[in-house]
Amino acid sequence: MHAWPASEVPALPGKGRDLKIHDSATQGTITLAPGPVARIYVCGITPYDATHIGHAATYNAFDLVQRVWLDTKRQVHYVQNVTDVDDPLLERALRDGQDWTELAERETSLFREDMTALRMLPPQHYIGAVEAIPGIVPLVERLRDAGAAYELDGDIYFSVESDPNFGQVSHLDAQAMRLLSAERGGDPDRAGKKNPLDPMLWMAARPGEPSWDGASLGRGRPGWHIECVAIALDHLGMGFDIQGGGSDLAFPHHEMGASHAQVLTGEFPMAKAYVHAGMVALHGEKMSKSKGNLVFVSALRRAGVDPAAIRLALLSHHYRADWEWTDEVLAEAVARLERWRAAVSRPDGLPADALVEEIREALVNDLDAPGALAAVDRWVDAQNASDGDDESAPGLVSRAVDALLGVAL
Ligand code: 5CA
Ligand code: ZN
C-alpha cells in the first residue's frame, strides 16, 4: 500500500541525544542506542471507522520518537500495518450493507489524509494484512511443523506454552490475561484448546466470509498477531528498536506477537523496547470504535480547526498518561497556537539556542512533550513582552517546533 506524503523536517543546529523511553517489558526507562538506522514498528489502524483523537494521540507519540531519532542524524526505518481484514471490519461492513474492501479503502484513505494534515511522518513500508498473506502462510506452517501450533476443527492455534518467555511483555497474571483475551479478540472459552489463552494463527474459511489460499493450511484468513509479526520480520528483522501501540495492545497483541516471533526465530527479544501510549477518553470512557464515543480528526478539520491546534492539544498530554478529550483542551491549544504564531511572526526576538536544547532535553526524557511545550511557552511569553534583537531567533524557533514537535507555525 502507499503511505502518505512526508512533511519536510527542518535541520537544526547541533545534534540531539539518545532517547530514554519507558519499556513495558523491563517495566522501566531504558536508553535506546540504535545503529545508524533506527527500526520501529507501530501497529496501524483497523479501517472500519475514521481516525479518532485516541488514534491520533498514539501516532503522535511515535512520530515524536522518529523526530528525536532524526535529530540524532540517524535514519529511521518505520513500518506500519493496516488490519484490512478482521472480524470487526467484516462485521461493520455487513451491518452497513457495504463491501468490506471498499470500507477498508475509504477509511484508510481518510487516515492518510488525517496523518498528512497532522504532519505525522509516514512509514517507509505501509502494509495491509491482505497483501501480507503470502508471507504469513509459511510462518504458520513453520510454527505448526515445529510443534508450536496445532489444529482445532480446521483452525490453527499458537501454543503459548511453546515460548519460555511468554508473559514478559505485559507481566499480567493468568486471570488478567484471560479476561483481556476475551475482551480483545481472543476466544478463551472455546472447547478443545490446549491453553485458553492460545491465539488463532489461521482461521479456516467461514461461509460468506473472504478467504485466501493457505497452501497446506487450507483456505482461510490470518489471525491478528501473526499479521504484525510477519510484516515486522519481513521489513525489520528481529531485535528492532521499538514495537509501539496503545496500552490496549500490550496484551494480548504485543505479548502474542513477541512469542510468535521468538519461537519462529529462536531469538529474544523481538524488540528492544515495547512502548505503549495511554488511552484517550471522551465523557469518562475510553474512546473506541466499538462504543462509538468518538471525536474524529476529519470532523474537527471539516469544522475548520487548524490541524496544528489538534497536534498541540495532543502534545499537551504526556504520551503515557490516560487523559480526557474536552472542548477546553482544544480551546487551550488554539490559544497557544495563536500566542506562538504571534511570537515568531516578529522580525527579531530573544535568543533561542537555549530553547532548542530545552525542547530536545524534554523529548529525550521519555517524550516529555508537555515539558517541551512549557519551554516554548516561557520563550514565547518573554518574547511577546520584550524587544530582543536577535534576527535569527523567530526562524530558529519555528524550525525547532516544526522539526521536533511536528507543528507548523
Ligand atoms: N489494527 C490494530 C493494531 S495491529 C488496532 O488496534 N487497530 S485500532 O484501529 O483499533 O487502533 C489503532 C491504534 O490506536 C492502536 O495502537 C491502539 O492502541 C490505538 N488506540 C485505539 N483507541 C485509542 C484510544 N482511545 N486512545 C489512545 N490510543 C488508542
Ligand atoms: Zn499490530
Coordinates of C-alpha atoms and ligand atoms in Angstrom, one line a residue:
M1 CA 0.0 0.0 0.0
H2 CA 1.2 3.5 -0.4
A3 CA 1.6 5.6 2.7
W4 CA 1.2 9.4 2.7
P5 CA 3.5 12.3 1.8
A6 CA 6.2 13.4 4.3
S7 CA 6.3 16.9 5.5
E8 CA 9.8 18.3 5.5
V9 CA 11.8 18.1 8.7
P10 CA 14.0 21.3 9.0
A11 CA 17.6 20.7 10.0
L12 CA 18.6 22.2 13.4
P13 CA 22.0 23.4 14.6
G14 CA 23.7 20.8 16.8
K15 CA 22.6 17.3 17.4
G16 CA 20.1 15.6 19.7
R17 CA 20.9 12.9 22.3
D18 CA 19.7 9.3 22.6
L19 CA 16.1 8.6 23.6
K20 CA 15.3 7.4 27.1
I21 CA 11.9 5.6 26.9
H22 CA 9.7 3.6 29.2
D23 CA 9.7 -0.1 28.2
S24 CA 6.8 -2.2 29.2
A25 CA 8.8 -5.4 29.1
T26 CA 11.5 -4.3 31.6
Q27 CA 9.0 -2.1 33.4
G28 CA 11.5 0.8 33.5
T29 CA 13.1 3.5 31.5
I30 CA 15.8 2.4 29.1
T31 CA 18.2 4.3 26.9
L32 CA 18.0 3.2 23.3
A33 CA 21.1 3.5 21.2
P34 CA 20.1 2.3 17.8
G35 CA 22.5 1.9 14.9
P36 CA 22.7 4.4 12.0
V37 CA 19.3 3.2 11.0
A38 CA 16.7 3.0 13.9
R39 CA 14.0 0.5 13.4
I40 CA 10.4 0.9 14.6
Y41 CA 7.1 -1.0 14.1
V42 CA 3.9 0.8 15.0
C43 CA 0.6 -1.1 14.9
G44 CA -1.7 0.6 12.4
I45 CA -5.5 1.0 12.3
T46 CA -8.3 -1.4 11.6
P47 CA -10.0 0.7 9.0
Y48 CA -13.7 0.3 9.8
D49 CA -14.2 3.9 11.0
A50 CA -12.4 7.2 10.8
T51 CA -9.3 8.3 12.8
H52 CA -10.3 9.5 16.2
I53 CA -8.3 11.6 18.7
G54 CA -7.2 8.4 20.5
H55 CA -5.5 7.0 17.4
A56 CA -4.0 10.4 16.6
A57 CA -2.6 10.6 20.2
T58 CA -0.9 7.2 19.8
Y59 CA 0.6 8.0 16.4
N60 CA 1.7 11.4 17.7
A61 CA 3.8 9.6 20.4
F62 CA 5.6 7.5 17.8
D63 CA 6.0 10.5 15.5
L64 CA 8.0 12.2 18.3
V65 CA 10.2 9.1 18.5
Q66 CA 11.0 9.5 14.9
R67 CA 11.7 13.2 15.2
V68 CA 14.1 12.5 18.2
W69 CA 16.0 9.9 16.2
L70 CA 16.2 12.1 13.1
D71 CA 17.6 14.9 15.3
T72 CA 20.4 12.5 16.2
K73 CA 21.2 12.4 12.4
R74 CA 20.1 8.8 12.2
Q75 CA 17.8 7.4 9.5
V76 CA 14.6 5.8 10.7
H77 CA 13.1 2.7 9.2
Y78 CA 9.5 2.8 10.1
V79 CA 6.9 0.1 9.4
Q80 CA 3.2 0.2 10.0
N81 CA 0.4 -2.2 9.1
V82 CA -3.3 -1.8 8.2
T83 CA -5.5 -4.6 9.5
D84 CA -7.6 -4.6 6.4
V85 CA -9.3 -7.9 7.1
D86 CA -10.5 -8.8 10.6
D87 CA -13.7 -9.6 12.4
P88 CA -14.7 -6.0 13.4
L89 CA -14.2 -4.8 9.8
L90 CA -16.3 -7.6 8.3
E91 CA -19.0 -7.1 11.0
R92 CA -19.2 -3.4 10.3
A93 CA -19.4 -3.9 6.5
L94 CA -22.2 -6.5 7.0
R95 CA -24.1 -4.2 9.4
D96 CA -24.0 -1.3 6.9
G97 CA -24.5 -3.4 3.8
Q98 CA -21.3 -2.3 2.2
D99 CA -18.4 -4.1 0.6
W100 CA -15.7 -4.7 3.2
T101 CA -12.9 -3.9 0.7
E102 CA -14.5 -0.5 -0.1
L103 CA -15.0 0.3 3.6
A104 CA -11.3 -0.5 4.3
E105 CA -10.1 1.5 1.3
R106 CA -12.2 4.5 2.2
E107 CA -11.2 4.6 5.8
T108 CA -7.5 4.0 5.0
S109 CA -7.6 7.0 2.6
L110 CA -9.2 9.2 5.2
F111 CA -6.5 8.1 7.7
R112 CA -3.8 9.1 5.2
E113 CA -5.4 12.5 4.9
D114 CA -5.6 12.9 8.7
M115 CA -2.0 11.8 9.2
T116 CA -0.8 14.2 6.4
A117 CA -2.8 17.1 7.9
L118 CA -1.3 16.4 11.4
R119 CA 2.3 16.3 9.9
M120 CA 2.8 12.7 11.1
L121 CA 5.9 11.3 9.3
P122 CA 4.9 8.4 7.1
P123 CA 6.2 4.8 7.4
Q124 CA 8.6 3.6 4.6
H125 CA 6.5 0.4 4.4
Y126 CA 2.8 0.6 4.9
I127 CA 1.5 -2.9 4.6
G128 CA -2.0 -4.3 4.6
A129 CA -2.9 -7.6 6.2
V130 CA -4.3 -8.9 2.9
E131 CA -1.1 -8.1 1.0
A132 CA 0.9 -9.8 3.8
I133 CA -0.9 -13.2 3.5
P134 CA 1.6 -14.8 1.2
G135 CA 4.3 -14.1 3.8
I136 CA 2.0 -15.2 6.7
V137 CA 1.2 -18.7 5.5
P138 CA 4.7 -20.1 5.6
L139 CA 5.3 -18.7 9.1
V140 CA 2.2 -20.5 10.3
E141 CA 3.3 -23.7 8.6
R142 CA 6.7 -23.4 10.3
L143 CA 5.1 -22.9 13.7
R144 CA 2.9 -25.9 13.1
D145 CA 5.8 -28.1 11.8
A146 CA 7.9 -27.2 14.9
G147 CA 5.1 -28.3 17.2
A148 CA 4.3 -24.7 18.4
A149 CA 0.9 -24.7 16.7
Y150 CA -2.0 -27.2 16.5
E151 CA -5.2 -27.6 14.6
L152 CA -8.7 -27.4 16.0
D153 CA -11.6 -28.1 13.6
G154 CA -9.5 -26.7 10.7
D155 CA -8.4 -23.6 12.6
I156 CA -4.7 -23.3 13.6
Y157 CA -3.8 -22.1 17.1
F158 CA -0.4 -21.0 18.6
S159 CA 0.6 -22.7 21.8
V160 CA 1.6 -20.0 24.2
E161 CA 3.5 -22.7 26.2
S162 CA 6.0 -23.1 23.3
D163 CA 7.6 -19.7 24.3
P164 CA 9.5 -19.8 27.6
N165 CA 9.4 -16.0 27.6
F166 CA 5.6 -15.8 27.3
G167 CA 4.3 -13.1 29.7
Q168 CA 7.4 -10.9 29.6
V169 CA 5.8 -8.0 27.7
S170 CA 2.7 -7.4 29.8
H171 CA 3.6 -9.1 33.1
L172 CA 0.0 -10.0 33.8
D173 CA -1.2 -13.0 35.8
A174 CA -3.2 -15.8 34.2
Q175 CA -6.5 -14.5 35.4
A176 CA -6.0 -10.9 34.0
M177 CA -4.7 -12.4 30.7
R178 CA -7.8 -14.5 30.4
L179 CA -10.2 -11.5 30.9
L180 CA -8.3 -9.3 28.4
S181 CA -8.1 -12.1 25.9
A182 CA -11.9 -12.4 25.9
E183 CA -12.3 -8.7 25.6
R184 CA -9.7 -8.2 22.8
G185 CA -10.4 -10.7 20.1
G186 CA -9.4 -13.9 21.8
D187 CA -11.6 -17.0 22.5
P188 CA -10.5 -18.3 25.9
D189 CA -13.7 -20.3 26.3
R190 CA -13.5 -22.3 23.1
A191 CA -13.5 -26.0 23.9
G192 CA -10.6 -28.1 22.8
K193 CA -7.8 -25.5 23.1
K194 CA -4.6 -26.6 24.9
N195 CA -4.4 -23.4 26.8
P196 CA -7.4 -21.0 26.9
L197 CA -5.0 -18.1 26.0
D198 CA -3.8 -19.7 22.8
P199 CA -4.5 -17.3 19.9
M200 CA -5.5 -18.2 16.4
L201 CA -2.9 -18.1 13.7
W202 CA -5.1 -19.1 10.8
M203 CA -8.9 -19.2 10.6
A204 CA -10.3 -21.8 8.3
A205 CA -12.7 -20.3 5.7
R206 CA -16.2 -19.5 7.0
P207 CA -19.2 -19.4 4.7
G208 CA -19.9 -15.9 3.4
E209 CA -16.5 -14.6 4.5
P210 CA -13.4 -13.8 2.4
S211 CA -10.7 -16.4 2.4
W212 CA -7.3 -17.0 0.7
D213 CA -5.3 -19.9 -0.4
G214 CA -3.3 -21.1 2.7
A215 CA -1.3 -23.9 1.0
S216 CA -1.1 -26.8 3.5
L217 CA -3.2 -24.8 5.9
G218 CA -6.2 -24.8 3.6
R219 CA -8.3 -21.8 2.6
G220 CA -8.8 -19.2 5.3
R221 CA -7.5 -15.9 6.7
P222 CA -4.8 -14.9 9.1
G223 CA -5.1 -14.3 12.8
W224 CA -4.3 -10.8 14.1
H225 CA -1.0 -11.2 15.9
I226 CA 0.8 -13.2 13.2
E227 CA -0.1 -10.4 10.7
C228 CA 2.0 -7.8 12.5
V229 CA 4.8 -10.4 13.2
A230 CA 5.1 -11.4 9.5
I231 CA 5.2 -7.7 8.4
A232 CA 7.7 -6.7 11.1
L233 CA 10.1 -9.7 10.5
D234 CA 9.9 -9.2 6.7
H235 CA 10.8 -5.5 6.8
L236 CA 12.7 -5.1 10.1
G237 CA 14.0 -8.5 11.2
M238 CA 14.4 -9.5 14.9
G239 CA 15.8 -7.2 17.6
F240 CA 14.3 -4.0 16.2
D241 CA 14.3 -0.9 18.4
I242 CA 10.6 -0.2 19.2
Q243 CA 7.3 -2.1 19.0
G244 CA 4.7 0.6 19.5
G245 CA 1.0 1.0 20.0
G246 CA -1.6 2.0 22.5
S247 CA -1.6 0.4 26.0
D248 CA -4.6 -1.7 25.0
L249 CA -2.2 -3.6 22.7
A250 CA 0.2 -4.7 25.4
F251 CA -1.9 -7.8 26.0
P252 CA -2.7 -9.9 24.1
H253 CA -1.4 -8.4 20.8
H254 CA 2.2 -7.5 21.6
E255 CA 2.6 -10.3 24.0
M256 CA 1.5 -12.9 21.5
G257 CA 3.3 -11.2 18.6
A258 CA 6.6 -11.3 20.6
S259 CA 6.0 -15.0 21.4
H260 CA 5.3 -15.9 17.7
A261 CA 8.5 -14.1 16.6
Q262 CA 10.7 -15.6 19.4
V263 CA 9.6 -19.1 18.7
L264 CA 9.9 -18.7 14.9
T265 CA 13.5 -17.4 15.2
G266 CA 14.8 -18.7 18.4
E267 CA 15.9 -15.2 19.3
F268 CA 14.9 -13.0 22.2
P269 CA 13.6 -10.3 22.4
M270 CA 11.7 -9.4 19.3
A271 CA 12.0 -5.7 20.1
K272 CA 14.4 -3.8 22.4
A273 CA 11.5 -1.7 23.8
Y274 CA 7.7 -2.2 23.9
V275 CA 6.3 1.3 24.1
H276 CA 2.7 1.9 25.0
A277 CA 0.7 5.1 24.8
G278 CA -2.1 5.9 27.2
M279 CA -5.8 5.8 26.3
V280 CA -7.7 8.9 25.4
A281 CA -11.3 9.1 26.8
L282 CA -14.4 11.0 26.0
H283 CA -17.1 11.6 28.6
G284 CA -15.3 9.4 31.1
E285 CA -14.9 6.3 28.9
K286 CA -12.0 5.2 26.6
M287 CA -12.7 6.5 23.0
S288 CA -13.4 3.4 21.0
K289 CA -15.0 2.5 17.7
S290 CA -17.0 -0.3 19.3
K291 CA -18.5 2.2 21.9
G292 CA -18.9 5.0 19.4
N293 CA -17.9 7.8 21.8
L294 CA -15.6 9.4 19.2
V295 CA -14.1 12.7 18.2
F296 CA -12.9 12.3 14.6
V297 CA -9.8 14.2 13.4
S298 CA -11.5 14.6 10.0
A299 CA -14.7 16.1 11.6
L300 CA -12.6 18.7 13.5
R301 CA -10.8 19.6 10.3
R302 CA -14.1 20.0 8.4
A303 CA -15.3 22.2 11.2
G304 CA -12.3 24.5 10.4
V305 CA -10.0 23.5 13.3
D306 CA -6.3 24.1 12.4
P307 CA -4.6 20.7 12.4
A308 CA -1.6 22.4 14.1
A309 CA -4.0 23.1 17.1
I310 CA -5.1 19.5 17.1
R311 CA -1.5 18.5 17.3
L312 CA -0.8 20.9 20.1
A313 CA -3.7 19.5 22.0
L314 CA -2.3 16.0 21.7
L315 CA 1.2 17.3 22.7
S316 CA -0.2 18.9 25.9
H317 CA -0.5 15.4 27.5
H318 CA 2.3 13.0 28.3
Y319 CA 2.0 10.1 25.9
R320 CA 1.8 7.5 28.8
A321 CA -1.0 9.3 30.6
D322 CA -4.6 8.3 30.2
W323 CA -6.5 11.6 29.5
E324 CA -9.8 13.0 28.6
W325 CA -10.6 15.0 25.4
T326 CA -12.7 18.1 26.2
D327 CA -13.6 21.3 24.4
E328 CA -11.2 23.1 26.9
V329 CA -8.3 21.0 25.8
L330 CA -8.8 22.1 22.2
A331 CA -9.5 25.8 23.2
E332 CA -6.3 26.0 25.1
A333 CA -4.4 24.6 22.1
V334 CA -6.0 27.1 19.8
A335 CA -5.0 29.9 22.1
R336 CA -1.4 28.6 22.5
L337 CA -1.0 28.3 18.7
E338 CA -2.1 31.9 18.4
R339 CA 0.4 33.1 21.0
W340 CA 3.2 31.1 19.5
R341 CA 2.5 32.4 16.0
A342 CA 2.4 35.9 17.2
A343 CA 5.8 35.5 18.8
V344 CA 7.5 34.0 15.8
S345 CA 6.0 36.5 13.3
R346 CA 8.0 39.3 14.8
P347 CA 11.1 40.3 12.8
D348 CA 13.5 39.7 15.6
G349 CA 13.5 38.5 19.2
L350 CA 15.2 36.8 22.2
P351 CA 18.0 34.4 21.5
A352 CA 16.6 30.9 21.2
D353 CA 19.6 28.5 21.2
A354 CA 18.9 27.5 24.8
L355 CA 15.2 26.8 24.0
V356 CA 16.2 24.3 21.3
E357 CA 18.3 22.4 23.8
E358 CA 15.4 22.5 26.3
I359 CA 12.9 21.0 23.8
R360 CA 15.5 18.4 22.9
E361 CA 16.1 17.6 26.6
A362 CA 12.4 17.3 27.4
L363 CA 11.8 14.9 24.4
V364 CA 14.7 12.6 25.1
N365 CA 13.4 12.2 28.6
D366 CA 10.6 9.7 27.8
L367 CA 9.0 12.0 25.2
D368 CA 8.0 14.7 27.7
A369 CA 6.0 16.8 25.2
P370 CA 4.2 18.8 27.9
G371 CA 7.7 19.8 29.2
A372 CA 8.7 20.9 25.7
L373 CA 5.5 23.0 25.3
A374 CA 6.2 24.6 28.7
A375 CA 9.7 25.6 27.5
V376 CA 8.4 27.1 24.3
D377 CA 5.7 28.9 26.4
R378 CA 8.4 30.5 28.5
W379 CA 10.3 31.8 25.5
V380 CA 7.1 33.0 23.8
D381 CA 5.9 34.9 26.9
A382 CA 9.3 36.5 27.3
Q383 CA 9.4 37.3 23.6
N384 CA 5.9 38.8 23.5
A385 CA 6.8 41.0 26.5
S386 CA 10.2 42.3 25.4
D387 CA 12.1 43.6 22.4
G388 CA 15.0 41.4 21.8
D389 CA 17.1 42.0 18.7
D390 CA 18.2 38.5 17.5
E391 CA 17.1 38.4 13.9
S392 CA 17.6 34.7 13.6
A393 CA 15.5 33.8 16.7
P394 CA 12.0 33.6 15.4
G395 CA 13.0 31.5 12.4
L396 CA 15.0 29.1 14.7
V397 CA 12.0 28.7 17.0
S398 CA 9.7 27.9 14.0
R399 CA 12.1 25.4 12.7
A400 CA 12.7 23.7 16.1
V401 CA 8.9 23.5 16.8
D402 CA 8.4 22.0 13.3
A403 CA 11.3 19.6 13.4
L404 CA 10.9 18.3 16.9
L405 CA 7.1 18.7 17.6
G406 CA 5.6 18.5 14.1
V407 CA 3.8 21.8 14.5
A408 CA 4.0 24.3 11.6
L409 CA 3.9 27.8 12.9
Ligands
5CA1 N1 -5.1 -2.8 13.8 C1 -4.9 -3.0 15.2 C2 -3.4 -3.0 15.6 S1 -2.5 -4.1 14.6 C3 -5.6 -1.9 16.0 O1 -5.5 -2.0 17.3 N2 -6.3 -1.0 15.4 S2 -7.1 0.2 16.0 O2 -7.6 0.9 14.9 O3 -8.0 -0.4 17.0 O4 -6.1 1.1 16.9 C4 -5.1 1.7 16.2 C5 -4.1 2.3 17.3 O5 -4.8 3.3 18.1 C6 -3.6 1.2 18.3 O6 -2.3 1.4 18.6 C7 -4.5 1.4 19.5 O7 -3.8 1.1 20.7 C8 -4.7 3.0 19.4 N3 -5.9 3.4 20.1 C9 -7.2 2.9 19.9 N4 -8.0 3.6 20.8 C10 -7.3 4.5 21.5 C11 -7.6 5.5 22.5 N5 -8.8 5.7 22.9 N6 -6.6 6.3 23.0 C12 -5.3 6.1 22.5 N7 -5.0 5.2 21.6 C13 -5.9 4.4 21.0
ZN2 ZN -0.5 -4.8 15.3

